[in-house]
PDB file of C-alpha atoms in Angstrom:
ATOM      1  CA  MET A  12       0.000   0.000   0.000  1.00 47.00           C
ATOM      2  CA  SER A  13       1.594   3.218  -1.177  1.00 50.00           C
ATOM      3  CA  GLN A  14       0.598   5.514   1.695  1.00 52.00           C
ATOM      4  CA  GLN A  15       1.288   3.086   4.502  1.00 52.00           C
ATOM      5  CA  GLN A  16       4.387   2.878   6.628  1.00 57.00           C
ATOM      6  CA  THR A  17       3.956  -0.776   7.465  1.00 67.00           C
ATOM      7  CA  PRO A  18       2.885  -3.494   5.044  1.00 79.00           C
ATOM      8  CA  ASP A  19      -0.808  -4.302   5.197  1.00 91.00           C
ATOM      9  CA  LYS A  20      -0.704  -7.745   6.803  1.00 95.00           C
ATOM     10  CA  LEU A  21      -3.456  -9.950   8.140  1.00 96.00           C
ATOM     11  CA  VAL A  22      -2.470 -11.462  11.490  1.00 96.00           C
ATOM     12  CA  ILE A  23      -4.340 -14.479  12.839  1.00 96.00           C
ATOM     13  CA  GLY A  24      -3.191 -16.477  15.832  1.00 93.00           C
ATOM     14  CA  GLY A  25       0.258 -14.894  15.640  1.00 94.00           C
ATOM     15  CA  ARG A  26       0.744 -15.774  11.960  1.00 95.00           C
ATOM     16  CA  GLU A  27       1.114 -13.087   9.306  1.00 96.00           C
ATOM     17  CA  PHE A  28      -0.490 -13.295   5.900  1.00 97.00           C
ATOM     18  CA  THR A  29      -0.148 -10.993   2.907  1.00 97.00           C
ATOM     19  CA  SER A  30      -3.217 -12.274   1.081  1.00 97.00           C
ATOM     20  CA  ARG A  31      -6.641 -11.603   2.551  1.00 98.00           C
ATOM     21  CA  LEU A  32      -8.308 -14.230   0.404  1.00 98.00           C
ATOM     22  CA  MET A  33      -8.691 -17.741   1.794  1.00 98.00           C
ATOM     23  CA  VAL A  34      -9.878 -20.472  -0.528  1.00 98.00           C
ATOM     24  CA  GLY A  35     -11.302 -23.961  -0.311  1.00 97.00           C
ATOM     25  CA  THR A  36     -10.108 -27.082  -2.090  1.00 97.00           C
ATOM     26  CA  GLY A  37     -13.467 -28.740  -2.750  1.00 95.00           C
ATOM     27  CA  LYS A  38     -15.559 -29.219  -5.895  1.00 95.00           C
ATOM     28  CA  TYR A  39     -12.803 -28.861  -8.515  1.00 96.00           C
ATOM     29  CA  ALA A  40     -12.908 -30.932 -11.694  1.00 95.00           C
ATOM     30  CA  SER A  41      -9.340 -32.148 -11.121  1.00 94.00           C
ATOM     31  CA  MET A  42      -6.407 -31.765  -8.743  1.00 94.00           C
ATOM     32  CA  GLU A  43      -4.537 -29.860 -11.473  1.00 95.00           C
ATOM     33  CA  GLN A  44      -7.361 -27.349 -11.801  1.00 97.00           C
ATOM     34  CA  MET A  45      -7.497 -26.921  -8.024  1.00 97.00           C
ATOM     35  CA  VAL A  46      -3.740 -26.361  -7.736  1.00 97.00           C
ATOM     36  CA  ARG A  47      -3.771 -23.780 -10.540  1.00 97.00           C
ATOM     37  CA  ALA A  48      -6.823 -21.956  -9.164  1.00 98.00           C
ATOM     38  CA  ILE A  49      -5.280 -21.715  -5.700  1.00 97.00           C
ATOM     39  CA  GLU A  50      -2.043 -20.431  -7.179  1.00 97.00           C
ATOM     40  CA  VAL A  51      -3.799 -17.760  -9.244  1.00 98.00           C
ATOM     41  CA  SER A  52      -5.987 -16.720  -6.295  1.00 98.00           C
ATOM     42  CA  GLY A  53      -2.863 -15.705  -4.377  1.00 98.00           C
ATOM     43  CA  ALA A  54      -4.330 -17.289  -1.236  1.00 98.00           C
ATOM     44  CA  GLU A  55      -1.983 -18.423   1.530  1.00 97.00           C
ATOM     45  CA  VAL A  56      -4.592 -20.129   3.694  1.00 97.00           C
ATOM     46  CA  ILE A  57      -6.495 -23.042   2.186  1.00 97.00           C
ATOM     47  CA  THR A  58      -9.277 -25.052   3.740  1.00 97.00           C
ATOM     48  CA  VAL A  59      -9.459 -28.848   3.654  1.00 97.00           C
ATOM     49  CA  ALA A  60     -11.931 -31.384   5.014  1.00 96.00           C
ATOM     50  CA  VAL A  61     -11.191 -34.379   7.257  1.00 95.00           C
ATOM     51  CA  ARG A  62     -12.631 -37.659   6.019  1.00 95.00           C
ATOM     52  CA  ARG A  63     -12.178 -41.403   6.442  1.00 95.00           C
ATOM     53  CA  VAL A  64      -9.508 -42.957   4.239  1.00 94.00           C
ATOM     54  CA  ASN A  65     -11.082 -45.393   1.777  1.00 91.00           C
ATOM     55  CA  ILE A  66      -9.436 -48.573   3.006  1.00 88.00           C
ATOM     56  CA  SER A  67     -10.938 -50.811   0.302  1.00 85.00           C
ATOM     57  CA  ASP A  68      -9.881 -48.693  -2.656  1.00 79.00           C
ATOM     58  CA  ARG A  69      -6.438 -47.103  -2.304  1.00 73.00           C
ATOM     59  CA  SER A  70      -6.321 -45.937  -5.920  1.00 70.00           C
ATOM     60  CA  LYS A  71      -7.470 -42.387  -5.216  1.00 72.00           C
ATOM     61  CA  GLU A  72      -4.750 -39.751  -5.112  1.00 73.00           C
ATOM     62  CA  SER A  73      -4.059 -37.915  -1.900  1.00 84.00           C
ATOM     63  CA  LEU A  74      -4.805 -34.196  -1.668  1.00 90.00           C
ATOM     64  CA  LEU A  75      -1.561 -33.487   0.173  1.00 89.00           C
ATOM     65  CA  ASP A  76       0.465 -34.891  -2.731  1.00 88.00           C
ATOM     66  CA  HIS A  77      -0.633 -31.820  -4.661  1.00 92.00           C
ATOM     67  CA  ILE A  78      -0.282 -29.083  -2.064  1.00 93.00           C
ATOM     68  CA  ASP A  79       3.011 -27.410  -1.206  1.00 93.00           C
ATOM     69  CA  LEU A  80       2.876 -27.282   2.582  1.00 91.00           C
ATOM     70  CA  LYS A  81       5.760 -24.823   2.725  1.00 92.00           C
ATOM     71  CA  LYS A  82       3.724 -22.347   0.733  1.00 94.00           C
ATOM     72  CA  TYR A  83       0.261 -22.746   2.233  1.00 95.00           C
ATOM     73  CA  THR A  84      -1.249 -22.836   5.702  1.00 95.00           C
ATOM     74  CA  LEU A  85      -3.823 -25.603   5.890  1.00 95.00           C
ATOM     75  CA  LEU A  86      -7.087 -24.749   7.590  1.00 97.00           C
ATOM     76  CA  PRO A  87      -8.895 -28.044   8.238  1.00 97.00           C
ATOM     77  CA  ASN A  88     -12.635 -27.665   8.617  1.00 97.00           C
ATOM     78  CA  THR A  89     -15.260 -29.550  10.578  1.00 97.00           C
ATOM     79  CA  ALA A  90     -17.742 -29.530   7.700  1.00 96.00           C
ATOM     80  CA  GLY A  91     -20.577 -31.981   8.174  1.00 95.00           C
ATOM     81  CA  CYS A  92     -20.447 -31.861  11.990  1.00 97.00           C
ATOM     82  CA  TYR A  93     -23.774 -31.230  13.720  1.00 98.00           C
ATOM     83  CA  THR A  94     -22.667 -31.515  17.353  1.00 98.00           C
ATOM     84  CA  ALA A  95     -19.897 -29.942  19.414  1.00 98.00           C
ATOM     85  CA  ASP A  96     -18.539 -33.407  20.234  1.00 97.00           C
ATOM     86  CA  ASP A  97     -18.178 -34.422  16.575  1.00 97.00           C
ATOM     87  CA  ALA A  98     -16.528 -31.110  15.732  1.00 98.00           C
ATOM     88  CA  ILE A  99     -14.069 -31.428  18.642  1.00 97.00           C
ATOM     89  CA  ARG A 100     -13.205 -34.989  17.607  1.00 96.00           C
ATOM     90  CA  THR A 101     -12.644 -33.862  14.011  1.00 96.00           C
ATOM     91  CA  CYS A 102     -10.364 -31.015  15.130  1.00 97.00           C
ATOM     92  CA  ARG A 103      -8.237 -33.364  17.230  1.00 96.00           C
ATOM     93  CA  LEU A 104      -7.835 -35.684  14.231  1.00 96.00           C
ATOM     94  CA  ALA A 105      -7.044 -32.716  11.973  1.00 96.00           C
ATOM     95  CA  ARG A 106      -4.293 -31.529  14.291  1.00 95.00           C
ATOM     96  CA  GLU A 107      -2.767 -34.997  14.326  1.00 94.00           C
ATOM     97  CA  ALA A 108      -2.982 -35.310  10.526  1.00 92.00           C
ATOM     98  CA  GLY A 109      -1.749 -31.816   9.830  1.00 85.00           C
ATOM     99  CA  LEU A 110       0.937 -29.453  10.841  1.00 73.00           C
ATOM    100  CA  SER A 111      -0.779 -26.782  12.856  1.00 85.00           C
ATOM    101  CA  ASP A 112      -3.399 -25.888  15.423  1.00 95.00           C
ATOM    102  CA  PHE A 113      -5.479 -23.891  12.925  1.00 97.00           C
ATOM    103  CA  VAL A 114      -9.058 -25.092  12.532  1.00 98.00           C
ATOM    104  CA  LYS A 115     -12.077 -23.727  10.749  1.00 98.00           C
ATOM    105  CA  LEU A 116     -14.750 -24.678  13.232  1.00 98.00           C
ATOM    106  CA  GLU A 117     -18.206 -25.210  11.853  1.00 97.00           C
ATOM    107  CA  VAL A 118     -21.084 -26.843  13.659  1.00 98.00           C
ATOM    108  CA  LEU A 119     -24.126 -26.979  11.449  1.00 97.00           C
ATOM    109  CA  GLY A 120     -27.700 -26.737  12.602  1.00 96.00           C
ATOM    110  CA  ASP A 121     -29.645 -27.701   9.522  1.00 94.00           C
ATOM    111  CA  GLU A 122     -28.938 -29.601   6.297  1.00 95.00           C
ATOM    112  CA  LYS A 123     -31.018 -27.370   4.076  1.00 95.00           C
ATOM    113  CA  THR A 124     -29.531 -24.016   5.045  1.00 95.00           C
ATOM    114  CA  LEU A 125     -26.208 -25.202   6.503  1.00 95.00           C
ATOM    115  CA  PHE A 126     -26.653 -22.383   8.993  1.00 96.00           C
ATOM    116  CA  PRO A 127     -24.487 -22.687  12.110  1.00 97.00           C
ATOM    117  CA  ASP A 128     -25.752 -24.065  15.404  1.00 98.00           C
ATOM    118  CA  ASN A 129     -24.215 -21.289  17.448  1.00 97.00           C
ATOM    119  CA  GLU A 130     -24.913 -22.924  20.806  1.00 97.00           C
ATOM    120  CA  GLU A 131     -22.928 -26.042  19.864  1.00 98.00           C
ATOM    121  CA  LEU A 132     -20.353 -23.863  18.104  1.00 98.00           C
ATOM    122  CA  LEU A 133     -19.666 -21.884  21.253  1.00 98.00           C
ATOM    123  CA  LYS A 134     -19.404 -25.077  23.291  1.00 98.00           C
ATOM    124  CA  ALA A 135     -16.888 -26.579  20.859  1.00 98.00           C
ATOM    125  CA  ALA A 136     -14.888 -23.340  20.575  1.00 98.00           C
ATOM    126  CA  THR A 137     -14.550 -23.129  24.366  1.00 98.00           C
ATOM    127  CA  VAL A 138     -13.103 -26.649  24.599  1.00 98.00           C
ATOM    128  CA  LEU A 139     -10.825 -26.286  21.571  1.00 98.00           C
ATOM    129  CA  VAL A 140      -9.318 -22.970  22.683  1.00 98.00           C
ATOM    130  CA  LYS A 141      -8.463 -24.605  26.031  1.00 98.00           C
ATOM    131  CA  GLU A 142      -6.760 -27.431  24.118  1.00 97.00           C
ATOM    132  CA  GLY A 143      -4.547 -24.919  22.341  1.00 97.00           C
ATOM    133  CA  PHE A 144      -6.263 -24.750  18.972  1.00 98.00           C
ATOM    134  CA  THR A 145      -6.312 -21.566  16.916  1.00 98.00           C
ATOM    135  CA  VAL A 146     -10.038 -21.469  16.292  1.00 98.00           C
ATOM    136  CA  LEU A 147     -11.628 -19.680  13.323  1.00 98.00           C
ATOM    137  CA  PRO A 148     -15.368 -20.247  13.694  1.00 98.00           C
ATOM    138  CA  TYR A 149     -17.855 -20.081  10.824  1.00 98.00           C
ATOM    139  CA  THR A 150     -20.852 -18.344  12.336  1.00 98.00           C
ATOM    140  CA  SER A 151     -23.981 -16.308  11.694  1.00 97.00           C
ATOM    141  CA  ASP A 152     -23.785 -12.602  10.906  1.00 97.00           C
ATOM    142  CA  ASP A 153     -24.783 -11.987  14.515  1.00 97.00           C
ATOM    143  CA  PRO A 154     -22.654  -9.492  16.470  1.00 98.00           C
ATOM    144  CA  ILE A 155     -23.640 -10.967  19.837  1.00 98.00           C
ATOM    145  CA  VAL A 156     -22.550 -14.473  18.893  1.00 98.00           C
ATOM    146  CA  CYS A 157     -19.341 -13.095  17.371  1.00 98.00           C
ATOM    147  CA  LYS A 158     -18.567 -11.269  20.621  1.00 98.00           C
ATOM    148  CA  LYS A 159     -19.136 -14.453  22.613  1.00 98.00           C
ATOM    149  CA  LEU A 160     -16.807 -16.354  20.270  1.00 98.00           C
ATOM    150  CA  GLU A 161     -14.149 -13.689  20.753  1.00 98.00           C
ATOM    151  CA  ASP A 162     -14.634 -13.816  24.524  1.00 98.00           C
ATOM    152  CA  VAL A 163     -13.968 -17.573  24.667  1.00 98.00           C
ATOM    153  CA  GLY A 164     -10.706 -17.006  22.809  1.00 98.00           C
ATOM    154  CA  CYS A 165     -11.342 -17.525  19.091  1.00 98.00           C
ATOM    155  CA  ALA A 166      -8.560 -16.100  16.907  1.00 98.00           C
ATOM    156  CA  ALA A 167     -10.995 -14.651  14.363  1.00 98.00           C
ATOM    157  CA  VAL A 168     -14.709 -14.711  13.620  1.00 98.00           C
ATOM    158  CA  MET A 169     -16.083 -15.799  10.258  1.00 98.00           C
ATOM    159  CA  PRO A 170     -19.652 -14.615   9.764  1.00 98.00           C
ATOM    160  CA  LEU A 171     -21.441 -15.868   6.673  1.00 97.00           C
ATOM    161  CA  GLY A 172     -22.289 -13.446   3.886  1.00 96.00           C
ATOM    162  CA  ALA A 173     -25.069 -15.781   2.726  1.00 96.00           C
ATOM    163  CA  PRO A 174     -25.716 -19.545   2.931  1.00 95.00           C
ATOM    164  CA  ILE A 175     -22.785 -21.799   1.949  1.00 94.00           C
ATOM    165  CA  GLY A 176     -22.631 -22.297  -1.814  1.00 91.00           C
ATOM    166  CA  SER A 177     -25.572 -19.937  -2.450  1.00 94.00           C
ATOM    167  CA  GLY A 178     -23.671 -17.201  -4.253  1.00 95.00           C
ATOM    168  CA  LEU A 179     -26.102 -14.637  -2.854  1.00 96.00           C
ATOM    169  CA  GLY A 180     -23.381 -12.200  -1.795  1.00 96.00           C
ATOM    170  CA  ILE A 181     -23.270 -10.116   1.379  1.00 96.00           C
ATOM    171  CA  ARG A 182     -26.910 -10.171   2.466  1.00 96.00           C
ATOM    172  CA  ASN A 183     -26.549  -8.033   5.553  1.00 96.00           C
ATOM    173  CA  PRO A 184     -23.673  -5.560   5.203  1.00 96.00           C
ATOM    174  CA  TYR A 185     -24.953  -3.605   8.208  1.00 96.00           C
ATOM    175  CA  ASN A 186     -24.562  -6.570  10.545  1.00 96.00           C
ATOM    176  CA  ILE A 187     -21.074  -7.221   9.159  1.00 96.00           C
ATOM    177  CA  ARG A 188     -20.173  -3.607   9.983  1.00 96.00           C
ATOM    178  CA  ILE A 189     -21.598  -3.905  13.482  1.00 97.00           C
ATOM    179  CA  ILE A 190     -19.572  -7.119  13.968  1.00 97.00           C
ATOM    180  CA  MET A 191     -16.425  -5.218  13.011  1.00 96.00           C
ATOM    181  CA  ASP A 192     -17.238  -2.553  15.597  1.00 96.00           C
ATOM    182  CA  THR A 193     -17.989  -5.242  18.189  1.00 97.00           C
ATOM    183  CA  VAL A 194     -14.936  -7.511  18.054  1.00 98.00           C
ATOM    184  CA  LYS A 195     -11.202  -6.848  17.968  1.00 97.00           C
ATOM    185  CA  VAL A 196     -10.183 -10.133  16.343  1.00 98.00           C
ATOM    186  CA  PRO A 197     -10.110 -10.318  12.516  1.00 98.00           C
ATOM    187  CA  VAL A 198     -13.482 -10.609  10.771  1.00 98.00           C
ATOM    188  CA  ILE A 199     -13.433 -12.932   7.759  1.00 98.00           C
ATOM    189  CA  VAL A 200     -16.564 -13.187   5.634  1.00 97.00           C
ATOM    190  CA  ASP A 201     -17.040 -16.897   5.011  1.00 96.00           C
ATOM    191  CA  ALA A 202     -19.577 -18.245   2.541  1.00 93.00           C
ATOM    192  CA  GLY A 203     -22.015 -16.658   0.125  1.00 94.00           C
ATOM    193  CA  VAL A 204     -19.613 -14.953  -2.279  1.00 95.00           C
ATOM    194  CA  GLY A 205     -20.827 -15.511  -5.845  1.00 96.00           C
ATOM    195  CA  THR A 206     -18.743 -13.146  -7.919  1.00 97.00           C
ATOM    196  CA  ALA A 207     -15.929 -10.620  -7.689  1.00 98.00           C
ATOM    197  CA  SER A 208     -18.070  -7.658  -6.636  1.00 98.00           C
ATOM    198  CA  ASP A 209     -19.330  -9.631  -3.599  1.00 97.00           C
ATOM    199  CA  ALA A 210     -15.747 -10.089  -2.418  1.00 97.00           C
ATOM    200  CA  ALA A 211     -14.945  -6.430  -3.103  1.00 98.00           C
ATOM    201  CA  ILE A 212     -18.015  -5.338  -1.113  1.00 97.00           C
ATOM    202  CA  ALA A 213     -16.922  -7.421   1.876  1.00 97.00           C
ATOM    203  CA  MET A 214     -13.480  -5.859   1.771  1.00 97.00           C
ATOM    204  CA  GLU A 215     -14.825  -2.307   1.225  1.00 97.00           C
ATOM    205  CA  LEU A 216     -16.887  -2.765   4.385  1.00 96.00           C
ATOM    206  CA  GLY A 217     -13.567  -3.179   6.180  1.00 96.00           C
ATOM    207  CA  CYS A 218     -13.535  -6.934   6.673  1.00 97.00           C
ATOM    208  CA  ASP A 219     -10.117  -8.400   7.297  1.00 98.00           C
ATOM    209  CA  GLY A 220     -10.536 -11.155   4.752  1.00 98.00           C
ATOM    210  CA  VAL A 221     -12.849 -13.333   2.692  1.00 98.00           C
ATOM    211  CA  LEU A 222     -13.077 -17.117   2.538  1.00 98.00           C
ATOM    212  CA  MET A 223     -14.680 -18.858  -0.423  1.00 97.00           C
ATOM    213  CA  ASN A 224     -14.793 -22.156  -2.248  1.00 97.00           C
ATOM    214  CA  THR A 225     -17.832 -22.605  -4.496  1.00 96.00           C
ATOM    215  CA  GLY A 226     -17.588 -19.041  -5.860  1.00 96.00           C
ATOM    216  CA  ILE A 227     -14.330 -20.078  -7.537  1.00 97.00           C
ATOM    217  CA  ALA A 228     -14.620 -23.840  -7.986  1.00 97.00           C
ATOM    218  CA  GLY A 229     -18.183 -23.622  -9.319  1.00 96.00           C
ATOM    219  CA  ALA A 230     -17.477 -20.894 -11.896  1.00 97.00           C
ATOM    220  CA  ARG A 231     -17.472 -21.889 -15.567  1.00 97.00           C
ATOM    221  CA  ASP A 232     -13.755 -21.034 -15.632  1.00 98.00           C
ATOM    222  CA  PRO A 233     -12.479 -21.492 -12.074  1.00 98.00           C
ATOM    223  CA  ILE A 234      -8.980 -20.267 -12.854  1.00 98.00           C
ATOM    224  CA  ALA A 235     -10.190 -16.998 -14.368  1.00 98.00           C
ATOM    225  CA  MET A 236     -12.557 -16.556 -11.400  1.00 98.00           C
ATOM    226  CA  ALA A 237      -9.687 -17.187  -8.979  1.00 98.00           C
ATOM    227  CA  GLU A 238      -7.838 -14.292 -10.563  1.00 98.00           C
ATOM    228  CA  ALA A 239     -10.958 -12.114 -10.447  1.00 98.00           C
ATOM    229  CA  MET A 240     -11.351 -12.862  -6.729  1.00 98.00           C
ATOM    230  CA  ASN A 241      -7.694 -12.123  -6.089  1.00 98.00           C
ATOM    231  CA  LEU A 242      -8.070  -8.700  -7.747  1.00 98.00           C
ATOM    232  CA  ALA A 243     -11.442  -8.015  -6.106  1.00 98.00           C
ATOM    233  CA  VAL A 244     -10.153  -8.681  -2.584  1.00 98.00           C
ATOM    234  CA  ARG A 245      -7.139  -6.459  -3.188  1.00 97.00           C
ATOM    235  CA  ALA A 246      -9.232  -3.736  -4.855  1.00 98.00           C
ATOM    236  CA  GLY A 247     -11.787  -3.803  -2.061  1.00 98.00           C
ATOM    237  CA  ARG A 248      -9.072  -3.607   0.590  1.00 97.00           C
ATOM    238  CA  LEU A 249      -7.363  -0.682  -1.151  1.00 97.00           C
ATOM    239  CA  ALA A 250     -10.668   1.166  -1.512  1.00 97.00           C
ATOM    240  CA  TYR A 251     -11.383   0.639   2.181  1.00 97.00           C
ATOM    241  CA  LEU A 252      -7.954   1.962   3.166  1.00 97.00           C
ATOM    242  CA  ALA A 253      -8.263   4.850   0.694  1.00 97.00           C
ATOM    243  CA  GLY A 254     -11.542   5.993   2.279  1.00 96.00           C
ATOM    244  CA  ARG A 255     -14.497   6.345  -0.036  1.00 95.00           C
ATOM    245  CA  ILE A 256     -16.332   9.635  -0.612  1.00 94.00           C
ATOM    246  CA  PRO A 257     -19.616  10.114   1.215  1.00 94.00           C
ATOM    247  CA  LYS A 258     -22.777   9.279  -0.712  1.00 93.00           C
ATOM    248  CA  LYS A 259     -24.817  12.376  -1.659  1.00 94.00           C
ATOM    249  CA  LEU A 260     -28.167  12.712  -3.346  1.00 95.00           C
ATOM    250  CA  TYR A 261     -27.223  15.612  -5.656  1.00 95.00           C
ATOM    251  CA  ALA A 262     -24.337  16.332  -8.019  1.00 93.00           C
ATOM    252  CA  THR A 263     -21.072  18.101  -7.191  1.00 91.00           C
ATOM    253  CA  ALA A 264     -19.199  19.385 -10.256  1.00 90.00           C
ATOM    254  CA  SER A 265     -15.720  17.948 -10.786  1.00 92.00           C
ATOM    255  CA  SER A 266     -14.573  20.847 -13.023  1.00 93.00           C
ATOM    256  CA  PRO A 267     -14.031  24.414 -11.709  1.00 91.00           C
ATOM    257  CA  ILE A 268     -16.837  26.959 -12.065  1.00 87.00           C
ATOM    258  CA  GLU A 269     -14.364  29.875 -12.599  1.00 91.00           C
ATOM    259  CA  GLY A 270     -13.178  30.638 -16.136  1.00 92.00           C
ATOM    260  CA  ILE A 271     -16.196  29.294 -17.934  1.00 90.00           C
ATOM    261  CA  ILE A 272     -16.231  31.043 -21.370  1.00 91.00           C
ATOM    262  CA  HIS A 273     -19.821  32.169 -21.342  1.00 86.00           C
ATOM    263  CA  GLU A 274     -21.487  34.688 -19.001  1.00 75.00           C
TER     264      GLU A 274
ATOM    265  CA  MET B  17      -4.200 -66.285  14.927  1.00 80.00           C
ATOM    266  CA  SER B  18      -6.228 -63.359  13.668  1.00 91.00           C
ATOM    267  CA  LEU B  19      -8.151 -60.496  15.226  1.00 94.00           C
ATOM    268  CA  GLU B  20     -11.429 -58.927  14.382  1.00 96.00           C
ATOM    269  CA  ILE B  21     -11.343 -55.145  14.441  1.00 97.00           C
ATOM    270  CA  ILE B  22     -13.539 -52.321  13.155  1.00 97.00           C
ATOM    271  CA  VAL B  23     -11.777 -49.961  10.737  1.00 97.00           C
ATOM    272  CA  ASN B  24     -13.625 -46.862   9.564  1.00 96.00           C
ATOM    273  CA  GLY B  25     -16.878 -48.541  10.468  1.00 95.00           C
ATOM    274  CA  GLU B  26     -16.121 -51.799   8.593  1.00 94.00           C
ATOM    275  CA  SER B  27     -15.366 -55.188  10.139  1.00 96.00           C
ATOM    276  CA  ARG B  28     -11.907 -56.408   9.255  1.00 95.00           C
ATOM    277  CA  THR B  29      -9.740 -59.374  10.081  1.00 95.00           C
ATOM    278  CA  THR B  30      -6.033 -58.917  10.628  1.00 95.00           C
ATOM    279  CA  PRO B  31      -3.050 -60.740  12.086  1.00 95.00           C
ATOM    280  CA  PRO B  32      -1.914 -59.168  15.379  1.00 94.00           C
ATOM    281  CA  LEU B  33       0.098 -56.314  13.911  1.00 95.00           C
ATOM    282  CA  SER B  34       1.243 -52.963  15.211  1.00 97.00           C
ATOM    283  CA  VAL B  35      -0.792 -49.994  13.989  1.00 97.00           C
ATOM    284  CA  LEU B  36       2.184 -48.975  11.836  1.00 97.00           C
ATOM    285  CA  ASP B  37       2.376 -52.379  10.133  1.00 97.00           C
ATOM    286  CA  TYR B  38      -1.384 -52.467   9.745  1.00 96.00           C
ATOM    287  CA  LEU B  39      -1.344 -49.075   7.961  1.00 95.00           C
ATOM    288  CA  ARG B  40       1.432 -50.348   5.715  1.00 94.00           C
ATOM    289  CA  SER B  41      -0.578 -53.484   4.936  1.00 94.00           C
ATOM    290  CA  LEU B  42      -3.325 -51.166   3.670  1.00 92.00           C
ATOM    291  CA  GLU B  43      -0.754 -49.182   1.647  1.00 91.00           C
ATOM    292  CA  ILE B  44      -1.443 -46.080   3.724  1.00 92.00           C
ATOM    293  CA  ASP B  45       1.359 -43.547   4.210  1.00 90.00           C
ATOM    294  CA  PRO B  46       1.409 -43.039   8.017  1.00 91.00           C
ATOM    295  CA  SER B  47       2.650 -39.464   7.656  1.00 89.00           C
ATOM    296  CA  ARG B  48      -0.499 -38.467   5.734  1.00 88.00           C
ATOM    297  CA  VAL B  49      -3.181 -39.707   8.102  1.00 94.00           C
ATOM    298  CA  ALA B  50      -4.451 -39.392  11.654  1.00 96.00           C
ATOM    299  CA  VAL B  51      -5.530 -42.408  13.641  1.00 97.00           C
ATOM    300  CA  GLU B  52      -8.047 -42.695  16.436  1.00 96.00           C
ATOM    301  CA  LEU B  53      -7.939 -45.905  18.466  1.00 97.00           C
ATOM    302  CA  ASN B  54     -11.069 -46.601  20.498  1.00 97.00           C
ATOM    303  CA  LEU B  55     -12.017 -42.905  20.272  1.00 94.00           C
ATOM    304  CA  ASP B  56      -8.640 -41.590  21.478  1.00 95.00           C
ATOM    305  CA  ILE B  57      -6.115 -39.930  19.185  1.00 95.00           C
ATOM    306  CA  LEU B  58      -3.108 -42.176  18.682  1.00 96.00           C
ATOM    307  CA  PRO B  59      -0.015 -39.967  18.351  1.00 94.00           C
ATOM    308  CA  LYS B  60       2.120 -40.779  15.304  1.00 93.00           C
ATOM    309  CA  GLY B  61       5.046 -41.688  17.540  1.00 94.00           C
ATOM    310  CA  GLU B  62       3.041 -44.549  19.027  1.00 96.00           C
ATOM    311  CA  TYR B  63       2.026 -46.305  15.795  1.00 96.00           C
ATOM    312  CA  ALA B  64       4.984 -48.684  15.925  1.00 96.00           C
ATOM    313  CA  SER B  65       4.635 -49.627  19.583  1.00 97.00           C
ATOM    314  CA  THR B  66       0.851 -49.998  19.664  1.00 97.00           C
ATOM    315  CA  LEU B  67      -0.397 -53.518  18.950  1.00 96.00           C
ATOM    316  CA  LEU B  68      -3.905 -54.134  17.698  1.00 96.00           C
ATOM    317  CA  ASN B  69      -6.229 -56.042  20.031  1.00 96.00           C
ATOM    318  CA  GLN B  70      -9.383 -58.023  19.434  1.00 96.00           C
ATOM    319  CA  GLY B  71     -12.374 -55.677  19.064  1.00 96.00           C
ATOM    320  CA  ASP B  72     -10.359 -52.482  18.564  1.00 97.00           C
ATOM    321  CA  ARG B  73     -12.064 -49.650  16.740  1.00 97.00           C
ATOM    322  CA  LEU B  74      -9.797 -47.712  14.404  1.00 96.00           C
ATOM    323  CA  GLU B  75     -10.576 -44.512  12.576  1.00 96.00           C
ATOM    324  CA  ILE B  76      -8.100 -43.603   9.862  1.00 96.00           C
ATOM    325  CA  VAL B  77      -8.674 -40.162   8.354  1.00 96.00           C
ATOM    326  CA  HIS B  78      -6.928 -37.853   5.942  1.00 94.00           C
ATOM    327  CA  PHE B  79      -7.475 -34.496   4.274  1.00 95.00           C
ATOM    328  CA  VAL B  80      -9.708 -34.189   1.244  1.00 94.00           C
ATOM    329  CA  GLY B  81     -10.923 -31.197  -0.731  1.00 95.00           C
ATOM    330  CA  GLY B  82     -13.344 -29.006   1.201  1.00 95.00           C
ATOM    331  CA  GLY B  83     -14.412 -25.453   1.851  1.00 93.00           C
TER     332      GLY B  83
END
């Protein structure tokens, strides 16, 4: 950033990141497409899911064979967990399988909406923080819940922009702004981003980052969309730092009034 | 002599191996997975010294694509 003394870094759980875009690894047509899309997105944090190894059929390639662990921070998720206990168990397995204490904690309340069960989420977050995890919880765009998650020691809060995979964008920008005023930890909009402008809007609101998967992987050309998201997150961040002009109902001339050639 | 164990929810029969040798028999790279033995995490350092017992429940997980 040209006008800043210090580089504009995102710090979560003591780790510094240059990119404010976090991306998922699901739903790609091939490993090659996923690797390329992640590369083009510029993301440094990538989410992964924890699942049973197929012990009958060992022919499938392993995700980690394709990901440079020196380059990326893995953020294992607890997708598909509907209770605090299942989410806690998944996080413990993720820590043992992976290299860090970072977890994207999600505890779902309903299969149709995939909205979070914030009661179970808070329960799981409390236990996991005590066990030394760096917890990034996926949650509702509810400032009260976000504050509670911060209070139990979460390293960031990740309110949804819209339901997971919906592509509906940032449905309640006012709540996202109130969340930013309410908590001190980074606010990452997670879920709902459908296209570049959605990501830019999240960043223009002042969010610290955006996390997405389907918005990129589900696009007709995921690699081109990864680049669009990379640019959108950076553009939105720059616009936020630059400070937008106030909105006004009537015009203000850009050219001087003095020196006009007619009387 | 063979043991009956439950691996990822499936019944399996195995000779009395260590967890490490059992993973190898399944062609699983131990560095790429996490193992839960009877609902407790089994640290990687204990794979070699932990012997499977009749009725053990193993969960073997790894990372897959996700959001």
